[in-house]
mmCIF file of C-alpha atoms in Angstrom:
data_model
loop_
_atom_site.group_PDB
_atom_site.id
_atom_site.type_symbol
_atom_site.label_atom_id
_atom_site.label_comp_id
_atom_site.label_asym_id
_atom_site.label_seq_id
_atom_site.Cartn_x
_atom_site.Cartn_y
_atom_site.Cartn_z
ATOM 1 C CA MET A 1 87.155 96.098 107.589
ATOM 2 C CA LYS A 2 84.203 96.248 105.235
ATOM 3 C CA ALA A 3 83.963 97.570 101.716
ATOM 4 C CA ASN A 4 80.953 99.717 102.558
ATOM 5 C CA LEU A 5 83.205 101.931 104.691
ATOM 6 C CA GLU A 6 85.001 103.480 101.794
ATOM 7 C CA LYS A 7 84.052 104.613 98.345
ATOM 8 C CA PRO A 8 86.258 104.799 95.248
ATOM 9 C CA ALA A 9 88.692 107.687 95.414
ATOM 10 C CA GLU A 10 87.759 109.398 92.138
ATOM 11 C CA PRO A 11 87.522 113.155 92.802
ATOM 12 C CA THR A 12 84.114 113.391 91.101
ATOM 13 C CA GLU A 13 82.604 111.091 93.725
ATOM 14 C CA VAL A 14 83.937 112.806 96.840
ATOM 15 C CA THR A 15 81.474 115.113 98.550
ATOM 16 C CA GLN A 16 81.971 117.617 101.348
ATOM 17 C CA ARG A 17 79.162 118.655 103.658
ATOM 18 C CA GLU A 18 78.912 122.366 104.361
ATOM 19 C CA ASN A 19 79.169 121.768 108.092
ATOM 20 C CA SER A 20 81.966 119.241 107.728
ATOM 21 C CA SER A 21 84.469 119.154 110.562
ATOM 22 C CA GLU A 22 87.275 116.949 111.812
ATOM 23 C CA PRO A 23 88.313 117.840 115.353
ATOM 24 C CA GLU A 24 92.085 117.838 115.818
ATOM 25 C CA LYS A 25 91.820 117.415 119.589
ATOM 26 C CA PRO A 26 89.248 116.093 122.077
ATOM 27 C CA VAL A 27 86.425 118.377 123.130
ATOM 28 C CA GLU A 28 86.837 119.632 126.703
ATOM 29 C CA THR A 29 84.401 118.117 129.195
ATOM 30 C CA ASP A 30 84.087 117.779 132.963
ATOM 31 C CA ARG A 31 82.601 114.312 132.590
ATOM 32 C CA PRO A 32 85.280 111.594 132.738
ATOM 33 C CA ILE A 33 84.992 109.164 129.844
ATOM 34 C CA THR A 34 86.059 105.570 130.373
ATOM 35 C CA LEU A 35 85.577 104.278 126.827
ATOM 36 C CA SER A 36 85.278 105.997 123.447
ATOM 37 C CA PHE A 37 83.556 104.039 120.678
ATOM 38 C CA VAL A 38 84.337 105.135 117.142
ATOM 39 C CA ILE A 39 82.055 104.029 114.305
ATOM 40 C CA PRO A 40 83.468 104.699 110.814
ATOM 41 C CA CYS A 41 80.502 105.038 108.442
ATOM 42 C CA TYR A 42 80.306 105.180 104.674
ATOM 43 C CA ASN A 43 76.816 104.701 103.199
ATOM 44 C CA SER A 44 75.742 102.813 106.295
ATOM 45 C CA GLN A 45 72.097 103.903 106.459
ATOM 46 C CA ASP A 46 70.718 100.372 106.318
ATOM 47 C CA TYR A 47 72.536 98.940 109.338
ATOM 48 C CA MET A 48 74.188 101.666 111.424
ATOM 49 C CA ASP A 49 71.198 101.941 113.806
ATOM 50 C CA ALA A 50 71.728 98.394 115.059
ATOM 51 C CA CYS A 51 75.430 99.103 115.564
ATOM 52 C CA VAL A 52 74.849 102.315 117.538
ATOM 53 C CA SER A 53 72.025 100.757 119.581
ATOM 54 C CA SER A 54 74.262 97.901 120.702
ATOM 55 C CA MET A 55 76.484 100.371 122.606
ATOM 56 C CA LEU A 56 73.742 102.334 124.336
ATOM 57 C CA GLY A 57 73.217 101.740 128.025
ATOM 58 C CA ALA A 58 76.889 101.028 128.695
ATOM 59 C CA GLY A 59 77.037 104.006 131.069
ATOM 60 C CA ASP A 60 77.345 107.772 131.279
ATOM 61 C CA ASP A 61 81.129 107.379 131.112
ATOM 62 C CA THR A 62 81.021 106.262 127.488
ATOM 63 C CA GLU A 63 80.900 108.257 124.277
ATOM 64 C CA ILE A 64 80.037 107.240 120.737
ATOM 65 C CA ILE A 65 81.754 109.085 117.898
ATOM 66 C CA ILE A 66 80.116 108.479 114.527
ATOM 67 C CA VAL A 67 82.432 109.411 111.652
ATOM 68 C CA ASP A 68 80.448 110.094 108.491
ATOM 69 C CA ASP A 69 83.146 109.463 105.899
ATOM 70 C CA GLY A 70 81.687 111.424 102.981
ATOM 71 C CA SER A 71 78.557 109.287 102.677
ATOM 72 C CA THR A 72 76.232 109.858 99.716
ATOM 73 C CA ASP A 73 73.136 108.192 101.179
ATOM 74 C CA LYS A 74 71.205 109.086 104.362
ATOM 75 C CA THR A 75 74.040 108.141 106.744
ATOM 76 C CA ALA A 76 74.869 111.752 107.613
ATOM 77 C CA GLU A 77 71.249 112.604 108.400
ATOM 78 C CA LYS A 78 70.841 109.487 110.543
ATOM 79 C CA ALA A 79 74.042 110.281 112.429
ATOM 80 C CA ASP A 80 72.870 113.835 113.121
ATOM 81 C CA ARG A 81 69.543 112.555 114.425
ATOM 82 C CA TRP A 82 71.369 110.232 116.821
ATOM 83 C CA ALA A 83 73.465 113.151 118.089
ATOM 84 C CA GLU A 84 70.409 115.376 118.482
ATOM 85 C CA HIS A 85 68.595 112.647 120.410
ATOM 86 C CA MET A 86 71.563 111.827 122.700
ATOM 87 C CA PRO A 87 73.862 114.885 122.716
ATOM 88 C CA ASP A 88 75.601 113.869 125.952
ATOM 89 C CA THR A 89 76.677 110.518 124.520
ATOM 90 C CA ILE A 90 76.879 110.755 120.741
ATOM 91 C CA ARG A 91 78.962 113.093 118.608
ATOM 92 C CA VAL A 92 79.273 113.191 114.824
ATOM 93 C CA ILE A 93 82.219 114.057 112.606
ATOM 94 C CA HIS A 94 81.429 114.841 108.968
ATOM 95 C CA GLN A 95 84.410 114.670 106.629
ATOM 96 C CA GLU A 96 85.368 114.144 103.013
ATOM 97 C CA ASN A 97 85.796 110.507 102.159
ATOM 98 C CA ALA A 98 89.141 109.300 103.526
ATOM 99 C CA GLY A 99 88.504 105.579 103.839
ATOM 100 C CA HIS A 100 88.459 103.408 106.924
ATOM 101 C CA GLY A 101 91.870 104.549 108.138
ATOM 102 C CA GLY A 102 91.036 108.223 107.748
ATOM 103 C CA ALA A 103 87.774 107.745 109.651
ATOM 104 C CA VAL A 104 89.482 105.881 112.506
ATOM 105 C CA MET A 105 92.134 108.586 112.792
ATOM 106 C CA ALA A 106 89.474 111.317 112.922
ATOM 107 C CA GLY A 107 87.828 109.428 115.775
ATOM 108 C CA LEU A 108 91.117 108.950 117.592
ATOM 109 C CA ARG A 109 91.911 112.667 117.418
ATOM 110 C CA ALA A 110 88.492 113.496 118.878
ATOM 111 C CA ALA A 111 88.334 110.749 121.521
ATOM 112 C CA ARG A 112 88.075 111.760 125.183
ATOM 113 C CA GLY A 113 88.000 108.273 126.668
ATOM 114 C CA LYS A 114 90.674 106.535 128.677
ATOM 115 C CA TYR A 115 90.119 103.536 126.387
ATOM 116 C CA PHE A 116 89.327 103.337 122.686
ATOM 117 C CA LYS A 117 87.283 100.851 120.648
ATOM 118 C CA VAL A 118 86.551 100.803 116.903
ATOM 119 C CA VAL A 119 83.291 99.177 115.819
ATOM 120 C CA ASP A 120 82.494 98.913 112.110
ATOM 121 C CA SER A 121 79.042 100.165 111.191
ATOM 122 C CA ASP A 122 77.662 96.769 110.139
ATOM 123 C CA ASP A 123 78.927 94.981 113.253
ATOM 124 C CA TRP A 124 77.597 95.057 116.809
ATOM 125 C CA LEU A 125 78.524 94.427 120.436
ATOM 126 C CA ASP A 126 76.975 91.997 122.893
ATOM 127 C CA ARG A 127 75.307 93.978 125.692
ATOM 128 C CA VAL A 128 76.118 91.583 128.541
ATOM 129 C CA ALA A 129 79.761 91.289 127.492
ATOM 130 C CA LEU A 130 79.970 95.070 127.113
ATOM 131 C CA ASN A 131 78.678 95.652 130.641
ATOM 132 C CA LEU A 132 81.260 93.227 132.000
ATOM 133 C CA LEU A 133 83.981 95.000 130.038
ATOM 134 C CA MET A 134 82.909 98.409 131.332
ATOM 135 C CA ALA A 135 82.962 97.184 134.949
ATOM 136 C CA ARG A 136 86.513 95.912 134.451
ATOM 137 C CA LEU A 137 87.739 99.141 132.807
ATOM 138 C CA ARG A 138 86.248 101.206 135.632
ATOM 139 C CA MET A 139 88.043 99.002 138.145
ATOM 140 C CA PHE A 140 91.391 99.546 136.392
ATOM 141 C CA ILE A 141 90.881 103.312 136.529
ATOM 142 C CA ALA A 142 89.626 103.375 140.129
ATOM 143 C CA HIS A 143 92.607 101.338 141.345
ATOM 144 C CA LYS A 144 95.051 103.238 139.108
ATOM 145 C CA GLN A 145 96.071 100.033 137.371
ATOM 146 C CA ARG A 146 97.667 100.752 134.019
ATOM 147 C CA VAL A 147 96.349 98.227 131.509
ATOM 148 C CA ASP A 148 97.298 99.109 127.958
ATOM 149 C CA LEU A 149 95.356 96.481 126.027
ATOM 150 C CA VAL A 150 92.216 94.526 126.883
ATOM 151 C CA VAL A 151 91.469 91.506 124.699
ATOM 152 C CA CYS A 152 88.007 89.949 124.326
ATOM 153 C CA ASN A 153 86.652 87.173 122.125
ATOM 154 C CA TYR A 154 84.956 88.024 118.854
ATOM 155 C CA VAL A 155 82.415 86.149 116.754
ATOM 156 C CA TYR A 156 82.328 85.667 112.980
ATOM 157 C CA GLU A 157 78.640 85.976 112.066
ATOM 158 C CA HIS A 158 78.323 84.515 108.573
ATOM 159 C CA ILE A 159 74.853 85.818 107.793
ATOM 160 C CA LEU A 160 74.311 84.107 104.431
ATOM 161 C CA THR A 161 75.076 80.635 105.783
ATOM 162 C CA GLY A 162 73.824 81.158 109.321
ATOM 163 C CA SER A 163 77.118 79.854 110.721
ATOM 164 C CA ARG A 164 79.127 81.476 113.484
ATOM 165 C CA LYS A 165 82.664 80.994 114.747
ATOM 166 C CA VAL A 166 83.946 82.289 118.080
ATOM 167 C CA ILE A 167 87.623 83.260 118.226
ATOM 168 C CA ARG A 168 88.987 82.706 121.724
ATOM 169 C CA TYR A 169 92.417 83.204 123.301
ATOM 170 C CA ILE A 170 92.143 80.710 126.162
ATOM 171 C CA ASN A 171 95.383 78.827 125.437
ATOM 172 C CA ALA A 172 97.397 81.910 124.489
ATOM 173 C CA LEU A 173 96.488 84.369 127.243
ATOM 174 C CA PRO A 174 95.841 83.767 130.946
ATOM 175 C CA MET A 175 92.252 84.715 131.759
ATOM 176 C CA ASN A 176 91.114 87.570 133.996
ATOM 177 C CA ARG A 177 94.631 88.566 135.068
ATOM 178 C CA ILE A 178 96.777 91.608 134.433
ATOM 179 C CA ILE A 179 99.795 90.201 132.637
ATOM 180 C CA GLY A 180 102.947 91.285 130.835
ATOM 181 C CA TRP A 181 104.435 89.797 127.689
ATOM 182 C CA ASN A 182 106.374 87.221 129.736
ATOM 183 C CA GLN A 183 103.070 85.545 130.625
ATOM 184 C CA VAL A 184 101.912 85.350 126.998
ATOM 185 C CA ARG A 185 102.015 81.851 125.518
ATOM 186 C CA ARG A 186 102.058 80.784 121.871
ATOM 187 C CA PHE A 187 99.088 81.813 119.757
ATOM 188 C CA GLY A 188 97.388 79.219 117.582
ATOM 189 C CA VAL A 189 96.398 79.615 113.936
ATOM 190 C CA GLY A 190 93.562 82.122 113.697
ATOM 191 C CA GLN A 191 94.215 83.505 117.187
ATOM 192 C CA ASN A 192 95.897 86.795 116.348
ATOM 193 C CA ILE A 193 94.634 89.826 118.246
ATOM 194 C CA LEU A 194 92.585 91.765 115.691
ATOM 195 C CA MET A 195 90.824 95.113 115.846
ATOM 196 C CA HIS A 196 87.614 93.241 116.696
ATOM 197 C CA SER A 197 89.141 91.828 119.881
ATOM 198 C CA ALA A 198 91.240 94.817 120.972
ATOM 199 C CA VAL A 199 90.386 97.624 123.375
ATOM 200 C CA TYR A 200 93.423 99.911 123.596
ATOM 201 C CA ARG A 201 94.282 102.502 126.171
ATOM 202 C CA THR A 202 93.905 105.665 124.094
ATOM 203 C CA GLU A 203 97.276 107.153 125.010
ATOM 204 C CA VAL A 204 99.047 103.999 123.842
ATOM 205 C CA LEU A 205 97.647 104.541 120.360
ATOM 206 C CA ARG A 206 98.748 108.167 120.399
ATOM 207 C CA GLU A 207 102.182 107.479 121.871
ATOM 208 C CA SER A 208 102.847 104.856 119.194
ATOM 209 C CA GLY A 209 102.620 107.510 116.479
ATOM 210 C CA LEU A 210 99.826 105.588 114.778
ATOM 211 C CA GLU A 211 98.851 107.140 111.457
ATOM 212 C CA LEU A 212 96.665 105.031 109.191
ATOM 213 C CA PRO A 213 96.872 105.692 105.432
ATOM 214 C CA LYS A 214 93.817 107.131 103.734
ATOM 215 C CA HIS A 215 91.912 105.385 100.931
ATOM 216 C CA THR A 216 93.463 102.044 101.832
ATOM 217 C CA PHE A 217 91.638 98.895 102.855
ATOM 218 C CA TYR A 218 92.880 96.372 105.439
ATOM 219 C CA VAL A 219 94.444 99.051 107.680
ATOM 220 C CA ASP A 220 92.816 97.420 110.709
ATOM 221 C CA ASN A 221 95.902 95.183 110.787
ATOM 222 C CA ILE A 222 98.170 98.222 111.147
ATOM 223 C CA PHE A 223 95.878 99.676 113.818
ATOM 224 C CA VAL A 224 96.240 96.705 116.116
ATOM 225 C CA TYR A 225 99.872 95.861 115.205
ATOM 226 C CA GLN A 226 101.908 99.077 115.343
ATOM 227 C CA PRO A 227 101.104 99.965 119.002
ATOM 228 C CA LEU A 228 102.064 96.529 120.378
ATOM 229 C CA PRO A 229 105.629 97.514 121.451
ATOM 230 C CA TYR A 230 104.045 100.224 123.641
ATOM 231 C CA VAL A 231 101.880 97.694 125.462
ATOM 232 C CA LYS A 232 103.363 96.793 128.838
ATOM 233 C CA LYS A 233 100.329 95.290 130.554
ATOM 234 C CA MET A 234 97.289 93.525 129.096
ATOM 235 C CA TYR A 235 94.184 91.709 130.261
ATOM 236 C CA TYR A 236 92.140 88.951 128.627
ATOM 237 C CA MET A 237 88.388 88.774 129.295
ATOM 238 C CA PRO A 238 86.953 85.561 127.782
ATOM 239 C CA VAL A 239 83.618 87.151 126.796
ATOM 240 C CA ASN A 240 82.143 87.220 123.286
ATOM 241 C CA LEU A 241 82.039 90.996 122.870
ATOM 242 C CA TYR A 242 82.321 91.803 119.158
ATOM 243 C CA HIS A 243 80.068 90.328 116.476
ATOM 244 C CA TYR A 244 81.703 90.577 113.071
ATOM 245 C CA PHE A 245 79.256 90.549 110.167
ATOM 246 C CA ILE A 246 80.595 88.640 107.177
ATOM 247 C CA GLY A 247 79.314 87.124 103.959
ATOM 248 C CA ARG A 248 78.202 90.021 101.779
ATOM 249 C CA GLU A 249 79.695 90.049 98.270
ATOM 250 C CA ASP A 250 80.794 93.710 98.390
ATOM 251 C CA GLN A 251 82.790 93.376 101.603
ATOM 252 C CA SER A 252 86.491 94.129 101.436
ATOM 253 C CA VAL A 253 87.279 90.667 102.869
ATOM 254 C CA ASN A 254 85.414 88.951 100.040
ATOM 255 C CA GLU A 255 88.023 87.009 98.055
ATOM 256 C CA LYS A 256 87.173 88.555 94.682
ATOM 257 C CA VAL A 257 87.345 92.028 96.197
ATOM 258 C CA MET A 258 90.703 91.255 97.822
ATOM 259 C CA LEU A 259 92.162 90.030 94.548
ATOM 260 C CA GLY A 260 91.191 93.321 92.954
ATOM 261 C CA ARG A 261 92.776 95.280 95.795
ATOM 262 C CA LEU A 262 96.015 93.337 96.030
ATOM 263 C CA ASP A 263 98.022 96.561 95.762
ATOM 264 C CA GLN A 264 96.396 97.828 98.958
ATOM 265 C CA GLN A 265 97.039 94.553 100.759
ATOM 266 C CA MET A 266 100.692 94.866 99.754
ATOM 267 C CA ARG A 267 100.805 98.474 101.000
ATOM 268 C CA VAL A 268 99.552 97.331 104.401
ATOM 269 C CA THR A 269 102.121 94.514 104.442
ATOM 270 C CA ARG A 270 104.959 96.960 103.773
ATOM 271 C CA LEU A 271 103.770 99.274 106.548
ATOM 272 C CA MET A 272 103.626 96.360 108.988
ATOM 273 C CA VAL A 273 107.176 95.388 108.008
ATOM 274 C CA ASP A 274 108.191 98.985 108.708
ATOM 275 C CA ALA A 275 106.449 98.875 112.094
ATOM 276 C CA PHE A 276 108.256 95.659 113.000
ATOM 277 C CA THR A 277 111.694 96.988 112.060
ATOM 278 C CA GLN A 278 111.420 100.571 113.335
ATOM 279 C CA HIS A 279 112.544 99.809 116.911
ATOM 280 C CA ASP A 280 116.282 99.312 117.377
ATOM 281 C CA GLU A 281 116.190 98.463 121.070
ATOM 282 C CA PRO A 282 115.709 94.811 122.046
ATOM 283 C CA ARG A 283 112.077 93.809 122.535
ATOM 284 C CA ASN A 284 110.641 91.317 124.932
ATOM 285 C CA PRO A 285 111.171 87.907 123.256
ATOM 286 C CA HIS A 286 107.493 86.968 123.712
ATOM 287 C CA LEU A 287 106.417 90.207 122.034
ATOM 288 C CA GLU A 288 108.971 89.654 119.281
ATOM 289 C CA ARG A 289 107.689 86.131 118.664
ATOM 290 C CA TYR A 290 104.077 87.269 118.532
ATOM 291 C CA MET A 291 104.738 90.202 116.197
ATOM 292 C CA GLU A 292 106.829 88.064 113.867
ATOM 293 C CA GLY A 293 104.122 85.396 113.773
ATOM 294 C CA TYR A 294 101.436 87.972 112.971
ATOM 295 C CA LEU A 295 103.641 89.454 110.241
ATOM 296 C CA ALA A 296 104.238 85.977 108.824
ATOM 297 C CA LEU A 297 100.470 85.511 108.522
ATOM 298 C CA ILE A 298 100.088 88.813 106.646
ATOM 299 C CA VAL A 299 103.016 88.011 104.333
ATOM 300 C CA THR A 300 101.456 84.603 103.661
ATOM 301 C CA ALA A 301 98.074 86.150 102.867
ATOM 302 C CA SER A 302 99.665 88.660 100.482
ATOM 303 C CA SER A 303 101.570 85.861 98.781
ATOM 304 C CA ILE A 304 98.511 83.615 98.547
ATOM 305 C CA PHE A 305 96.447 86.313 96.857
ATOM 306 C CA SER A 306 99.299 86.999 94.445
ATOM 307 C CA ILE A 307 99.322 83.310 93.542
ATOM 308 C CA LEU A 308 95.522 83.138 93.279
ATOM 309 C CA ARG A 309 95.540 86.053 90.838
ATOM 310 C CA GLY A 310 98.463 84.521 88.996
ATOM 311 C CA ASP A 311 99.098 87.357 86.519
ATOM 312 C CA ARG A 312 102.520 88.916 86.039
ATOM 313 C CA GLU A 313 101.582 92.128 87.868
ATOM 314 C CA ALA A 314 100.457 90.180 90.931
ATOM 315 C CA LEU A 315 103.589 88.036 91.022
ATOM 316 C CA ASN A 316 105.745 91.139 90.586
ATOM 317 C CA MET A 317 104.001 92.684 93.589
ATOM 318 C CA ARG A 318 104.934 89.623 95.613
ATOM 319 C CA ASP A 319 108.576 89.936 94.496
ATOM 320 C CA ASP A 320 108.584 93.633 95.379
ATOM 321 C CA MET A 321 107.187 92.772 98.820
ATOM 322 C CA TRP A 322 110.168 90.509 99.483
ATOM 323 C CA LYS A 323 112.596 93.131 98.216
ATOM 324 C CA HIS A 324 111.111 95.572 100.704
ATOM 325 C CA ILE A 325 111.434 93.081 103.567
ATOM 326 C CA GLU A 326 115.060 92.407 102.647
ATOM 327 C CA SER A 327 115.824 96.128 102.406
ATOM 328 C CA ARG A 328 114.492 96.651 105.932
ATOM 329 C CA SER A 329 116.116 93.590 107.494
ATOM 330 C CA GLU A 330 117.861 90.668 105.836
ATOM 331 C CA LYS A 331 117.671 88.817 109.159
ATOM 332 C CA LEU A 332 113.886 89.220 109.260
ATOM 333 C CA ALA A 333 113.579 88.097 105.630
ATOM 334 C CA LYS A 334 115.507 84.915 106.387
ATOM 335 C CA ARG A 335 113.410 84.149 109.446
ATOM 336 C CA LEU A 336 110.158 84.760 107.578
ATOM 337 C CA ARG A 337 111.193 82.503 104.685
ATOM 338 C CA ARG A 338 111.776 79.708 107.210
ATOM 339 C CA HIS A 339 108.434 80.261 108.963
ATOM 340 C CA PRO A 340 106.044 77.292 108.454
ATOM 341 C CA LEU A 341 103.279 79.548 107.107
ATOM 342 C CA VAL A 342 105.522 81.434 104.680
ATOM 343 C CA TRP A 343 107.894 78.708 103.519
ATOM 344 C CA GLY A 344 105.754 77.232 100.750
ATOM 345 C CA VAL A 345 104.402 80.444 99.252
ATOM 346 C CA SER A 346 107.901 81.953 99.060
ATOM 347 C CA LEU A 347 109.157 79.151 96.809
ATOM 348 C CA LYS A 348 109.016 79.081 93.010
ATOM 349 C CA ASN A 349 107.905 75.432 92.919
ATOM 350 C CA PRO A 350 104.284 75.360 91.615
ATOM 351 C CA ALA A 351 103.519 72.085 93.431
ATOM 352 C CA VAL A 352 104.477 73.533 96.817
ATOM 353 C CA ARG A 353 102.521 76.706 96.128
ATOM 354 C CA SER A 354 99.513 74.590 95.159
ATOM 355 C CA THR A 355 99.671 72.830 98.527
ATOM 356 C CA GLN A 356 99.704 76.194 100.288
ATOM 357 C CA VAL A 357 96.605 77.299 98.389
ATOM 358 C CA LYS A 358 94.840 74.099 99.457
ATOM 359 C CA LEU A 359 95.757 74.808 103.081
ATOM 360 C CA TYR A 360 94.381 78.326 102.668
ATOM 361 C CA ARG A 361 91.096 76.883 101.359
ATOM 362 C CA LEU A 362 90.941 74.567 104.360
ATOM 363 C CA ALA A 363 91.444 77.468 106.782
ATOM 364 C CA GLN A 364 88.808 79.421 104.846
ATOM 365 C CA ARG A 365 86.258 76.659 105.459
ATOM 366 C CA LEU A 366 87.210 76.272 109.128
ATOM 367 C CA TYR A 367 87.209 79.945 110.102
ATOM 368 C CA ARG A 368 84.789 81.430 107.522
ATOM 369 C CA PHE A 369 86.840 84.643 107.406
ATOM 370 C CA ASN A 370 85.721 85.707 103.914
#
């Protein structure tokens, strides 16, 4: 998620448009919708056109929902012009600023599509890959094949350096096959299914009880994580669909920005712990392994940023994170502490923690994720 999608939460800076609305349920239509795109926008006037344009031409069975999240620039006007120009395809929701999570939830409540895809307003989709995706989704629907999650590759586009990194799932997921969790293999470092790579069946998101917190960054991890136990069948298309813009200094994934928002990172970590521990019934062991590995990565990231900040408040937040994990499940806490990613950052030894920071810097250079 990007910093431009949310503004500071001070009441004096929140504006409400006179025609603001946030539909609580999808608008009735006779036209079947295969895929709903939701574009959360906050002050996106300079780049939202490219984002919206990248989804056009995908078919009459698509819809684009632009959520103007209390923008103070020309985003709202641009969104309205798009809707006026293409009323059968594009709808606009104007709402008070609620952050990325609040904008996604507004889009989810309004979505009419069988499938659901979030695209941040400074990112874009590859047209060829999108057409291939649409053909596959239509086939699932025509043959009444229930596929809960479609996974595609995504591309880190590091604009300032001109570098790009494609994240693929070739070794973790069988290609071009409907599979269950028993067919899922081990995921490598950097291979977690993120919001950029995920296309969910809309009802799976709703059935999971997904509710993203407002005015909180990094909720894209909750979005893709909480519904996983409701996924029975999935499909991996090895196409480079999503292009993820990265490199601007004000982005929420910028390291300096993340250090300043450590409390929000910790909030997301706690909610993911809650999502992991909320199901009492036994889960598929492959699903359990994947979810625990993803959670270990998030716990490691939260710990690393606590260490990088190094002040007492940051280290206390890390201690409170572990207390929360232990309160939810002592068994989970023990397993996480033994996880290769988490082991070093959970220790008090400065030398071990220093090694973990060096490994983080190495991954940063390899994957260019912030």
